[in-house]
Amino acid sequence: MNLKTLAQELGLSPTTVSRALNGYPEVSEATRIRVMKAAEAANYRPNTQAKRLATGRAMAIGHIIPISTRHEIVNPVFADFIAGAGEVYARRGYDMVITIVPDDQEARAYAELRSKGNVDGVLVHAPKVEDHRIAMLDHLGLPFVLHGRVSGIESSYSWVDVNNVRAFTRATNFLLDLGHRRIALINGIGNMDFARRRRRGYEQALTARGIAPDPALITEGEMTEAQGHDAAREMLQLSNPPTAFLTASLLSAMGARRGIEEAGLKMGRDISIVTHDDELGYLKNGTAEEPIFTATRSSVREAGRRCAALLIDQIESGDRTPRHELMEAVLVLGQSTGPAPTA
Amino acid sequence: MNLKTLAQELGLSPTTVSRALNGYPEVSEATRIRVMKAAEAANYRPNTQAKRLATGRAMAIGHIIPISTRHEIVNPVFADFIAGAGEVYARRGYDMVITIVPDDQEARAYAELRSKGNVDGVLVHAPKVEDHRIAMLDHLGLPFVLHGRVSGIESSYSWVDVNNVRAFTRATNFLLDLGHRRIALINGIGNMDFARRRRRGYEQALTARGIAPDPALITEGEMTEAQGHDAAREMLQLSNPPTAFLTASLLSAMGARRGIEEAGLKMGRDISIVTHDDELGYLKNGTAEEPIFTATRSSVREAGRRCAALLIDQIESGDRTPRHELMEAVLVLGQSTGPAPTA
DNA sequence: GGTCAAGTCCAAAGCGCTTTGGACATGGTG
DNA sequence: CACCATGTCCAAAGCGCTTTGGACTTGACC
């Protein structure tokens, strides 16, 4: 069933039928209703490709996911972010087009998306400390929104981010207030911008209290359970071990807890943990009423929603002035923190 | 830059340029090279929408992800599966179109995808015990491949699946051989077909050794850390507790381990665990040389690759005869299993 | 030398839609 | 009554590509 035959059946021109269905005013209400009903009855839906070609709008948003050929990690946050963004796309009539690409071909993938015209804009993930993608996308003229920021360049493009500095400053201060002085940071990969910011928040809080950050208490890594475990285990063997851990993800925190318990210590009594919690669907921090870990919490799914909404707004309005959204993490109290043990 | 102007610049007709670029034989090798070079230089790439409209092929595969409005879980396996499928799509020139949809509108979403023509086929996820999607897709005439199977109807459509029955039979036999008699199953959600199959494998193995499955030792749930923990904790408090657990995912296994340790027991010595391991990128079972958990292992990413390849093969060949691929899980030995403690 | 197949190219139609630029009727206004 | 704004519809062009159905040249073959 296509527009032409539908129009024939109705004894109307394709023009009128198209206008009736798309809500243009140049058609009488009576015929509009007649057309709508016939379209419904015939289960007619305009062909996407034809519509796209005619309008010049792809009605699709791209996500490019680089896959490292070396360490094959798929970002665990990805699924939830996608789910959030996808809700918005569906509601607003956009397709979500995901491209998996070897990480050395990422730039090329953006250029192709642009020149082939399959998308109206892209959502950009996981910014690194020095991220060349911004300049590249500006150059391509492809509308985009960044999930996160790149330190140093924050005003020339649109982004949605969590206030990571503030979240980790608060978390650190919270531990300091409980009397902890040896606080360790089990961070994400060092060249990720969000990890850099969290570290900054952590160090600022320490410094403000006159405590010099100890490099022996800072590690970076892939935010897996194993990473959390190994890092905690090693640090607890130091001659001057930490009494508290700050971890970058629930998985790391779970690993750290295991390391703590292996050392014969009890989390929340002997050693405290504050973790960041992205509120992933499959990785809950206990229940809403009873969190296991004290955590800086911010929904990555909500971030996905906001990114998508922002991008579509920009595309549809044609307004290219950058917009920013800074989400604040809440600090929720769980069972993983307590006063520093008195030596 | 479009075909027309490129043709003009070359002093050729659009026909010839199109043919040259698409590898048709009706063009001399000399002009083909000339065209290729000019296209390269002009950074020309044919407009996707136009190509799609002209050829009638969407060059895209759809994935529909239903999101339950009640429990907001995003399948943790999803990201890795997508990554695998996406590799294949990219290699073969297909887009991956993902639609997030409230679960009560899933059928509608498939119908729309079909009538709007945005995809050439779909990959169907997470089959339930009685899954109406197969009949629906057959009726729609939309090519599809199912990741998993639906017990009872296995020959009328294409699927790629792990031999779950066999995997769990082997795991159970392995524990039985170690002397375990009270073996618990911490399974996935009961109406998922894969969970049903795993249970079947488990029960078959027990029965074959003359052990009647004990309903008190079987639970079903969402495969989270908390589920594993709570289930293990409860079962260990039974008057006749299990000496071994079979879990459906690494997260459940991690939770079970926590429950075991909380009970003052040691995994691998007092209580054994065998888990299924989907080899998710962000959830490793220790290292390849030293797995933590004894596990039935099967890469969901590889399953994604195979599903994608199978679907594209079917679409491009036009051959609609169903094809099946059954993947065998390997049983890897970790540190979580040992002989049953002698009472 | 005439015929025919093969090689090389092109004009034009068509994919299914949107959109421009009228055409025609109607009714209100001076 | 002439004029014009308004409402309602349509024909046709166009989006950028593919593909059908030739046209023309060349060289082999009888």
XYZ file of C-alpha atoms (C1' of nucleotides) in Angstrom:
746
model
C 0.000 0.000 0.000
C 1.461 3.319 -1.022
C 0.336 6.870 -1.278
C -0.596 6.674 -4.908
C -2.982 3.763 -4.655
C -4.440 5.071 -1.445
C -5.140 8.334 -3.224
C -6.729 6.488 -6.126
C -8.989 4.508 -3.856
C -10.107 7.742 -2.276
C -10.526 9.523 -5.569
C -8.063 12.157 -4.445
C -4.659 13.303 -5.576
C -1.538 12.136 -3.763
C -0.930 15.758 -2.874
C -4.115 16.050 -0.903
C -3.682 12.739 0.819
C -0.146 13.588 1.830
C -1.272 16.931 3.173
C -4.186 15.436 5.020
C -1.960 12.935 6.762
C 0.735 15.431 7.610
C -1.635 17.955 9.083
C -1.359 20.742 6.563
C -4.167 23.328 6.585
C -4.933 23.290 2.865
C -7.367 20.427 3.216
C -10.918 20.434 4.501
C -11.602 18.777 7.793
C -14.106 16.442 6.188
C -11.670 14.995 3.679
C -8.936 14.874 6.277
C -11.047 12.601 8.406
C -11.956 10.528 5.404
C -8.283 10.162 4.504
C -7.230 9.345 8.029
C -9.800 6.624 8.277
C -8.882 5.107 4.955
C -5.195 5.164 5.878
C -5.957 3.490 9.159
C -8.114 0.874 7.500
C -5.526 0.122 4.843
C -2.849 0.056 7.526
C -0.989 2.558 5.437
C 2.283 4.013 6.643
C 4.403 6.215 4.419
C 7.573 4.588 3.213
C 10.431 5.820 5.337
C 13.017 5.939 2.613
C 10.832 7.935 0.268
C 9.920 10.343 2.986
C 13.526 10.798 3.916
C 14.563 11.427 0.368
C 11.808 13.922 -0.215
C 12.268 15.847 2.988
C 16.011 15.617 3.240
C 15.665 14.632 6.872
C 16.926 11.243 7.939
C 14.769 11.162 11.077
C 17.533 9.208 12.711
C 20.233 9.789 15.290
C 23.555 8.005 15.152
C 25.644 6.504 17.915
C 29.124 5.396 17.066
C 30.575 2.818 19.385
C 34.266 2.240 18.943
C 35.435 -1.216 19.865
C 39.008 -1.539 20.849
C 40.643 -4.445 19.130
C 42.973 -4.923 22.072
C 40.870 -5.029 25.201
C 37.443 -6.010 24.098
C 35.419 -4.163 26.626
C 31.937 -3.016 25.906
C 31.052 -0.111 28.099
C 28.650 -1.476 30.726
C 26.968 1.882 30.956
C 26.113 1.792 27.297
C 22.966 -0.316 27.494
C 21.278 1.902 30.009
C 22.245 5.089 28.259
C 20.886 3.723 25.011
C 17.678 2.721 26.696
C 17.145 6.247 27.958
C 17.971 7.878 24.651
C 15.884 5.337 22.795
C 12.785 6.182 24.784
C 13.028 9.750 23.599
C 13.774 8.818 20.014
C 10.755 6.554 19.861
C 8.517 9.212 21.309
C 9.674 11.793 18.827
C 9.721 9.598 15.781
C 13.427 9.108 15.315
C 15.343 5.951 14.600
C 18.430 5.082 16.563
C 21.260 3.958 14.329
C 24.185 2.319 16.048
C 27.482 1.755 14.352
C 30.076 -0.541 15.830
C 33.495 0.331 14.545
C 37.110 -0.579 15.298
C 38.438 2.321 17.330
C 41.026 3.318 14.788
C 38.297 3.978 12.256
C 36.044 6.107 14.379
C 36.702 9.389 12.563
C 36.051 7.759 9.247
C 32.767 6.385 10.536
C 31.526 9.848 11.454
C 32.518 11.215 8.076
C 30.671 8.420 6.333
C 27.555 8.882 8.399
C 27.637 12.489 7.380
C 28.290 12.130 3.674
C 25.894 9.260 3.230
C 23.304 11.252 5.102
C 21.863 8.442 7.204
C 21.473 10.555 10.315
C 20.497 14.066 11.292
C 22.901 14.162 14.185
C 24.981 12.042 16.508
C 25.334 11.409 20.185
C 28.950 11.216 21.243
C 30.034 8.995 24.094
C 32.825 8.755 26.597
C 34.959 11.824 25.952
C 38.660 11.500 26.602
C 40.789 14.158 28.193
C 41.927 15.377 24.836
C 39.196 14.465 22.451
C 39.658 15.259 18.800
C 36.095 14.301 17.933
C 34.713 17.704 18.792
C 36.866 19.530 16.293
C 36.166 16.855 13.744
C 32.397 17.002 14.144
C 32.441 20.779 14.025
C 34.341 20.536 10.811
C 31.913 18.006 9.404
C 28.995 20.224 10.318
C 27.158 17.298 11.844
C 24.978 18.292 14.819
C 25.985 16.471 17.972
C 25.597 16.354 21.722
C 28.345 15.048 23.950
C 27.580 12.865 26.930
C 30.217 14.310 29.198
C 32.601 17.156 28.612
C 36.133 17.762 27.546
C 38.020 19.780 30.117
C 39.239 22.987 28.602
C 36.676 23.231 25.830
C 33.252 23.446 27.310
C 31.417 26.231 25.589
C 31.713 25.510 21.893
C 29.415 22.507 21.764
C 26.425 21.021 23.538
C 26.808 18.558 26.341
C 25.015 16.810 29.166
C 27.158 15.824 32.088
C 27.142 14.917 35.743
C 28.915 17.267 38.086
C 31.655 14.774 38.774
C 33.926 17.184 40.568
C 31.220 18.112 42.988
C 30.066 14.533 43.506
C 33.533 13.350 44.420
C 34.273 16.390 46.511
C 31.160 15.678 48.521
C 31.956 12.005 48.832
C 35.460 12.772 50.006
C 34.253 15.379 52.466
C 31.740 12.932 53.806
C 34.505 10.455 54.550
C 36.690 13.165 56.018
C 33.853 14.173 58.298
C 33.687 10.597 59.515
C 37.286 10.939 60.569
C 38.942 9.142 57.672
C 42.323 10.494 56.684
C 43.704 7.722 54.488
C 41.168 7.687 51.659
C 41.919 5.752 48.499
C 40.557 6.417 45.028
C 39.861 3.485 42.731
C 39.179 5.437 39.603
C 38.179 4.795 36.000
C 40.677 4.869 33.148
C 42.878 7.921 33.498
C 42.440 9.426 30.080
C 38.669 9.544 30.360
C 37.497 13.022 31.125
C 35.024 11.945 33.772
C 37.753 10.080 35.646
C 39.975 13.135 35.535
C 37.196 15.241 36.988
C 36.448 12.810 39.761
C 40.060 12.738 40.716
C 40.089 16.504 40.740
C 37.117 16.588 43.101
C 38.764 14.068 45.365
C 42.076 15.890 45.454
C 40.491 19.263 45.969
C 38.582 18.033 48.986
C 41.681 16.495 50.515
C 43.810 19.529 49.869
C 41.195 21.836 51.321
C 41.580 19.949 54.573
C 45.303 20.109 54.443
C 45.825 16.511 53.352
C 48.240 15.865 50.531
C 46.909 13.277 48.088
C 48.996 10.132 48.272
C 49.765 8.608 44.869
C 49.923 5.194 46.493
C 46.228 5.534 47.246
C 45.172 6.287 43.690
C 44.658 3.726 40.965
C 43.041 3.839 37.586
C 41.515 1.066 35.585
C 38.667 -0.512 33.773
C 35.969 -0.395 36.465
C 35.492 -4.126 36.718
C 34.946 -6.284 39.739
C 38.463 -7.630 39.396
C 39.940 -4.160 39.284
C 38.176 -3.182 42.485
C 39.260 -6.365 44.157
C 42.885 -6.213 43.130
C 43.239 -2.541 43.956
C 41.692 -2.918 47.408
C 43.733 -5.986 48.160
C 47.002 -4.305 47.270
C 46.287 -1.121 49.137
C 45.228 -2.956 52.252
C 48.657 -4.559 52.324
C 50.389 -1.199 52.505
C 52.193 -0.420 55.714
C 49.898 2.546 56.058
C 46.669 1.253 54.520
C 43.602 3.329 53.730
C 40.543 3.261 55.952
C 38.202 4.184 53.145
C 37.761 3.654 49.436
C 36.193 5.814 46.814
C 35.263 3.744 43.777
C 34.056 4.736 40.350
C 31.438 2.093 39.811
C 29.305 -0.424 41.588
C 31.296 -3.263 40.063
C 34.539 -1.833 41.398
C 32.879 -1.391 44.767
C 31.755 -4.997 44.800
C 35.291 -6.039 44.026
C 36.675 -3.807 46.741
C 34.275 -5.291 49.231
C 35.506 -8.729 48.338
C 39.079 -7.599 48.832
C 38.169 -6.143 52.201
C 36.477 -9.283 53.380
C 39.317 -11.459 52.162
C 41.579 -9.399 54.395
C 39.380 -10.381 57.292
C 37.931 -6.907 57.624
C 34.343 -5.791 57.676
C 33.001 -3.209 55.305
C 31.307 -0.310 57.059
C 33.100 -0.986 60.288
C 36.777 -1.435 59.529
C 36.814 -0.006 56.062
C 34.364 2.374 54.413
C 33.397 2.536 50.758
C 31.706 5.286 48.840
C 31.050 4.478 45.225
C 29.584 6.179 42.255
C 26.358 4.535 41.130
C 25.068 4.997 37.589
C 21.790 3.316 38.504
C 22.166 0.626 35.905
C 19.156 -1.560 35.446
C 20.938 -4.819 36.072
C 23.234 -3.591 38.795
C 21.241 -2.246 41.666
C 22.767 -0.841 44.785
C 20.531 -2.785 47.128
C 17.036 -1.372 47.235
C 15.911 2.212 47.089
C 15.181 2.191 50.806
C 18.242 0.238 51.806
C 21.269 0.898 49.650
C 24.204 -1.368 50.304
C 26.848 1.140 49.387
C 26.947 4.765 50.300
C 27.011 6.283 46.843
C 27.009 9.322 44.659
C 24.076 8.455 42.508
C 23.119 9.724 39.083
C 21.044 7.903 36.524
C 22.834 7.308 33.286
C 19.535 6.416 31.737
C 18.210 9.848 32.561
C 21.356 11.293 31.042
C 20.520 9.372 27.887
C 17.055 10.875 27.846
C 18.366 14.363 28.247
C 21.053 13.994 25.629
C 18.518 12.741 23.127
C 16.017 15.459 23.885
C 18.665 18.138 23.653
C 19.958 16.881 20.332
C 16.529 16.609 18.767
C 15.608 20.063 20.010
C 18.686 21.469 18.375
C 18.118 19.641 15.129
C 14.492 20.609 14.831
C 14.940 24.209 15.862
C 17.970 24.679 13.662
C 19.464 26.638 16.515
C 23.135 25.791 16.749
C 24.015 27.738 19.861
C 25.491 25.238 22.325
C 23.446 24.206 25.300
C 24.614 22.532 28.470
C 22.992 20.468 31.136
C 24.775 19.728 34.348
C 23.191 17.010 36.462
C 23.926 16.827 40.157
C 24.547 13.464 41.765
C 22.814 12.809 45.051
C 24.724 11.341 47.945
C 22.789 8.396 49.342
C 23.714 6.819 52.606
C 24.211 3.066 52.660
C 25.717 0.494 54.948
C 29.233 0.699 53.603
C 30.406 3.704 55.559
C 31.099 4.403 59.178
C 33.424 6.394 61.362
C 37.113 5.841 60.853
C 38.359 3.161 63.226
C 40.417 4.703 65.985
C 43.915 3.278 65.924
C 28.384 16.283 -3.925
C 25.972 13.992 -5.675
C 25.974 11.590 -8.553
C 24.757 14.089 -11.070
C 27.425 16.696 -10.542
C 30.106 14.069 -10.240
C 28.997 12.741 -13.607
C 29.039 16.208 -15.087
C 32.536 16.871 -13.853
C 33.634 13.662 -15.466
C 31.782 14.299 -18.683
C 29.858 11.065 -18.222
C 26.262 10.131 -17.667
C 25.004 9.330 -14.166
C 24.260 5.861 -15.451
C 27.859 5.133 -16.246
C 29.165 6.606 -13.031
C 26.691 4.613 -10.980
C 27.653 1.467 -12.808
C 31.326 2.127 -12.472
C 31.021 2.573 -8.728
C 28.816 -0.412 -8.218
C 31.004 -2.777 -10.154
C 28.781 -3.515 -13.123
C 30.512 -4.969 -16.184
C 29.084 -2.574 -18.764
C 31.828 -0.068 -18.250
C 35.409 -0.108 -19.477
C 38.127 -0.607 -16.965
C 39.725 2.681 -17.919
C 36.676 4.793 -17.160
C 35.966 2.792 -14.049
C 39.332 3.744 -12.652
C 38.799 7.329 -13.680
C 35.420 7.393 -11.934
C 36.721 5.717 -8.809
C 39.501 8.219 -8.504
C 37.214 11.191 -9.032
C 34.763 9.835 -6.458
C 37.561 9.344 -3.986
C 38.910 12.817 -4.595
C 35.512 14.456 -4.261
C 34.862 12.356 -1.157
C 31.670 11.252 -2.807
C 29.408 8.722 -1.151
C 26.010 7.892 -2.577
C 23.129 9.224 -0.537
C 21.764 6.422 1.553
C 18.124 7.405 1.336
C 18.164 7.696 -2.423
C 19.925 4.403 -2.773
C 17.448 2.744 -0.500
C 14.504 4.134 -2.344
C 15.868 3.146 -5.708
C 16.884 -0.358 -4.733
C 14.046 -1.106 -2.371
C 16.555 -2.420 0.118
C 16.833 -0.681 3.467
C 20.316 -2.042 4.121
C 19.436 -2.060 7.775
C 18.598 -4.613 10.423
C 16.226 -3.850 13.268
C 16.412 -4.786 16.920
C 13.372 -4.158 19.030
C 14.034 -3.837 22.723
C 10.934 -3.906 24.864
C 11.253 -2.023 28.113
C 8.987 -3.103 30.870
C 7.329 -0.178 32.541
C 7.241 -2.048 35.818
C 10.679 -3.415 36.487
C 13.004 -1.260 34.517
C 15.656 -3.767 33.764
C 17.804 -3.495 30.718
C 19.132 -6.861 29.749
C 22.805 -6.858 30.742
C 23.579 -9.241 27.939
C 22.250 -6.823 25.395
C 25.333 -4.618 25.030
C 27.620 -7.497 24.196
C 25.200 -9.118 21.830
C 24.774 -5.842 20.004
C 28.501 -5.403 19.801
C 28.875 -8.771 18.120
C 26.033 -8.243 15.701
C 27.209 -4.716 14.986
C 30.618 -5.918 13.892
C 29.018 -8.023 11.225
C 26.615 -5.330 10.115
C 29.432 -2.853 9.698
C 31.472 -5.307 7.708
C 28.615 -6.072 5.377
C 27.337 -2.554 4.941
C 24.211 -2.688 7.046
C 22.945 -0.211 9.585
C 21.749 -1.357 12.969
C 18.461 0.250 13.917
C 17.416 -0.126 17.519
C 13.944 0.631 18.717
C 13.172 0.994 22.397
C 9.514 0.354 23.037
C 7.219 -0.156 26.023
C 6.678 -3.890 26.220
C 2.968 -3.687 25.598
C 3.611 -2.120 22.211
C 6.161 -4.558 20.916
C 3.935 -6.146 18.294
C 2.965 -2.780 16.972
C 6.611 -1.789 16.702
C 7.363 -4.770 14.476
C 4.401 -4.008 12.268
C 5.517 -0.422 11.881
C 9.059 -1.363 11.072
C 7.673 -3.569 8.391
C 5.160 -1.236 6.803
C 7.430 1.779 6.929
C 10.134 -0.317 5.394
C 13.065 0.895 7.460
C 14.670 -2.513 7.787
C 15.246 -5.609 5.711
C 14.910 -7.906 8.675
C 14.980 -8.093 12.436
C 16.876 -9.870 15.135
C 14.611 -11.112 17.879
C 15.795 -11.324 21.456
C 15.016 -13.206 24.602
C 12.280 -15.651 23.603
C 9.742 -16.566 26.234
C 8.348 -20.023 26.774
C 5.320 -19.198 24.735
C 6.368 -16.507 22.366
C 3.793 -15.053 20.045
C 6.356 -13.031 18.131
C 7.233 -15.888 15.831
C 3.734 -16.268 14.491
C 3.434 -12.520 14.213
C 6.643 -12.092 12.262
C 5.759 -14.947 9.970
C 2.477 -13.257 9.318
C 4.180 -9.942 8.655
C 6.567 -11.591 6.243
C 9.513 -9.852 7.834
C 12.709 -11.931 7.738
C 14.055 -12.616 11.204
C 16.471 -14.668 13.219
C 15.797 -15.554 16.823
C 18.524 -15.494 19.415
C 17.366 -18.511 21.350
C 14.530 -20.882 20.627
C 10.973 -21.456 21.633
C 10.461 -24.940 22.969
C 7.955 -26.769 20.862
C 8.411 -24.777 17.685
C 11.941 -25.095 16.500
C 11.879 -25.842 12.838
C 9.722 -23.151 11.290
C 12.132 -20.263 11.723
C 15.844 -19.545 11.940
C 17.622 -19.389 15.251
C 20.992 -19.346 16.914
C 21.114 -20.768 20.385
C 23.357 -22.234 23.016
C 22.762 -25.819 23.965
C 21.470 -24.872 27.374
C 20.143 -28.285 28.247
C 23.463 -29.904 27.575
C 25.436 -27.175 29.357
C 23.419 -27.535 32.533
C 23.362 -31.277 32.342
C 27.114 -31.291 32.175
C 27.439 -28.785 35.002
C 25.118 -30.837 37.179
C 26.905 -34.074 36.365
C 30.194 -32.432 37.177
C 28.911 -31.543 40.637
C 27.390 -34.973 41.090
C 30.744 -36.526 40.220
C 32.311 -34.443 42.963
C 29.932 -36.092 45.378
C 27.369 -33.326 45.693
C 23.836 -34.484 46.203
C 22.081 -31.336 47.353
C 22.546 -29.086 44.336
C 20.580 -25.858 44.092
C 19.603 -24.002 40.940
C 19.501 -20.218 40.974
C 17.886 -19.728 37.631
C 16.799 -16.867 35.372
C 13.195 -15.758 35.084
C 10.955 -18.789 34.711
C 9.084 -17.834 31.591
C 12.244 -17.295 29.578
C 12.870 -20.194 27.292
C 16.571 -20.422 28.069
C 15.827 -20.662 31.791
C 13.353 -23.433 31.150
C 15.942 -25.346 29.182
C 18.602 -24.962 31.791
C 16.264 -26.245 34.401
C 15.450 -29.163 32.196
C 19.126 -30.018 31.855
C 19.616 -29.762 35.575
C 16.614 -31.915 36.392
C 17.471 -34.505 33.785
C 20.947 -34.937 35.204
C 19.628 -35.324 38.725
C 16.929 -37.743 37.735
C 19.357 -39.826 35.738
C 21.269 -40.391 38.958
C 18.170 -41.204 40.875
C 17.894 -37.899 42.671
C 14.514 -36.222 42.759
C 14.762 -32.481 42.150
C 13.862 -30.591 45.311
C 11.663 -27.543 44.680
C 13.166 -25.890 47.742
C 16.477 -25.838 45.917
C 15.188 -24.076 42.825
C 14.619 -20.347 42.503
C 13.991 -18.095 39.583
C 14.683 -14.434 39.210
C 16.284 -11.535 37.513
C 19.929 -12.654 37.496
C 21.252 -9.823 39.592
C 23.851 -9.822 42.297
C 21.136 -9.330 44.892
C 19.142 -12.261 43.568
C 22.132 -14.561 43.862
C 22.875 -13.331 47.324
C 19.370 -13.601 48.683
C 18.770 -17.002 47.162
C 22.011 -18.440 48.500
C 21.451 -16.955 51.904
C 17.992 -18.391 52.226
C 18.927 -21.822 50.989
C 21.898 -22.052 53.285
C 19.527 -21.574 56.199
C 17.512 -24.629 55.267
C 17.681 -27.532 57.664
C 19.094 -29.553 54.812
C 21.106 -26.976 52.891
C 22.686 -27.448 49.474
C 26.393 -28.077 49.109
C 26.515 -26.641 45.619
C 24.881 -23.923 43.557
C 24.226 -23.692 39.876
C 23.718 -20.076 38.847
C 22.564 -18.554 35.608
C 24.923 -15.628 35.390
C 28.163 -14.302 36.729
C 26.314 -11.610 38.649
C 24.156 -14.190 40.384
C 27.275 -16.187 41.133
C 28.966 -13.193 42.679
C 25.916 -12.656 44.832
C 25.851 -16.294 45.830
C 29.477 -16.137 46.808
C 28.715 -13.184 49.051
C 25.887 -15.129 50.639
C 28.195 -18.070 51.208
C 30.874 -15.975 52.810
C 28.386 -14.175 54.996
C 27.385 -17.565 56.307
C 30.979 -18.096 57.349
C 31.580 -20.672 54.654
C 34.247 -20.827 52.006
C 33.433 -21.120 48.357
C 35.152 -24.043 46.687
C 35.692 -25.818 49.949
C 32.399 -25.797 51.846
C 30.136 -24.843 49.018
C 30.668 -25.193 45.289
C 29.377 -22.923 42.555
C 29.067 -23.548 38.851
C 27.744 -20.626 36.894
C 26.909 -19.868 33.343
C 29.211 -17.249 31.859
C 28.166 -15.220 28.830
C 31.653 -13.769 28.543
C 30.459 -10.203 28.859
C 33.100 -7.603 28.203
C 32.688 -5.841 31.513
C 32.116 -8.906 33.631
C 35.039 -11.220 33.360
C 35.262 -14.512 35.162
C 38.781 -13.927 36.446
C 41.353 -14.350 33.716
C 41.402 -16.808 30.839
C 44.102 -18.842 32.599
C 42.589 -18.583 36.047
C 38.827 -18.457 36.096
C 37.322 -17.688 39.465
C 34.156 -19.652 38.926
C 33.811 -23.029 37.355
C 31.508 -22.146 34.490
C 29.641 -23.187 31.405
C 30.986 -20.609 29.038
C 29.562 -19.359 25.778
C 30.192 -15.990 24.237
C 27.059 -13.961 23.727
C 29.046 -11.668 21.524
C 29.838 -14.535 19.224
C 26.158 -15.398 19.239
C 25.478 -11.853 18.106
C 27.902 -12.267 15.246
C 26.340 -15.502 14.136
C 22.800 -14.218 14.340
C 23.709 -11.216 12.237
C 25.566 -13.256 9.654
C 22.738 -15.747 9.398
C 20.119 -13.058 8.958
C 22.052 -11.201 6.297
C 22.761 -14.416 4.452
C 19.077 -15.188 4.385
C 18.105 -11.710 3.284
C 20.654 -11.533 0.511
C 20.093 -15.021 -0.770
C 16.340 -14.701 -0.640
C 16.314 -18.238 0.667
C 13.682 -18.492 3.347
C 14.287 -22.036 4.471
C 14.996 -21.883 8.207
C 18.529 -22.431 9.398
C 19.702 -23.274 12.869
C 22.951 -22.919 14.735
C 23.462 -24.624 18.026
C 26.473 -23.462 19.966
C 27.992 -25.672 22.621
C 29.109 -24.150 25.896
C 32.478 -25.239 27.215
C 32.877 -26.233 30.830
C 35.826 -24.388 32.309
C 37.254 -25.316 35.651
C 37.682 -22.546 38.191
C 38.309 -22.245 41.884
C 34.701 -22.339 42.954
C 34.209 -26.083 42.941
C 35.516 -28.909 45.005
C 34.450 -32.250 46.367
C 31.326 -32.293 48.459
C 32.233 -31.900 52.124
C 31.823 -35.166 53.936
C 29.249 -34.786 56.654
C 31.500 -6.650 -47.672
C 27.751 -7.734 -44.787
C 26.318 -9.660 -40.320
C 26.420 -10.242 -35.624
C 28.145 -10.389 -31.001
C 30.522 -7.834 -27.659
C 31.822 -3.688 -25.559
C 30.752 0.894 -24.041
C 27.942 4.393 -23.128
C 23.470 7.185 -22.423
C 18.416 8.884 -22.034
C 14.734 8.292 -19.463
C 11.736 6.038 -16.338
C 10.915 4.926 -11.783
C 11.406 4.227 -6.450
C 7.298 6.824 -3.029
C 7.088 10.628 -1.072
C 6.827 16.207 -0.409
C 6.107 20.684 -2.114
C 5.664 24.466 -5.380
C 2.671 26.880 -8.159
C -1.421 27.185 -9.782
C -6.762 26.162 -10.821
C -11.255 26.530 -9.489
C -15.184 27.546 -6.644
C -17.205 30.253 -2.988
C -18.613 34.111 -0.459
C -17.834 38.587 1.456
C -16.897 43.500 0.314
C -17.020 48.025 -1.790
C -21.604 43.750 -10.256
C -16.722 43.474 -10.173
C -13.058 42.226 -7.188
C -10.517 39.754 -4.084
C -9.465 36.890 -0.201
C -10.204 32.265 1.265
C -10.764 27.497 1.057
C -9.947 23.267 -1.350
C -7.884 20.604 -4.440
C -4.482 18.984 -8.158
C -0.541 18.507 -11.743
C 4.004 18.243 -11.943
C 8.608 18.788 -10.426
C 12.041 17.121 -7.611
C 14.745 14.448 -3.840
C 19.413 11.247 -5.618
C 19.880 7.162 -6.861
C 19.269 2.485 -9.909
C 17.987 0.141 -13.944
C 15.723 -0.782 -18.356
C 16.071 -0.457 -23.066
C 18.390 1.097 -26.520
C 22.335 3.545 -29.541
C 26.640 3.451 -31.320
C 31.236 1.603 -32.251
C 34.388 -2.045 -32.953
C 36.156 -6.276 -34.461
C 35.517 -11.119 -35.584
C 33.512 -14.187 -38.799
C 31.473 -16.202 -42.912
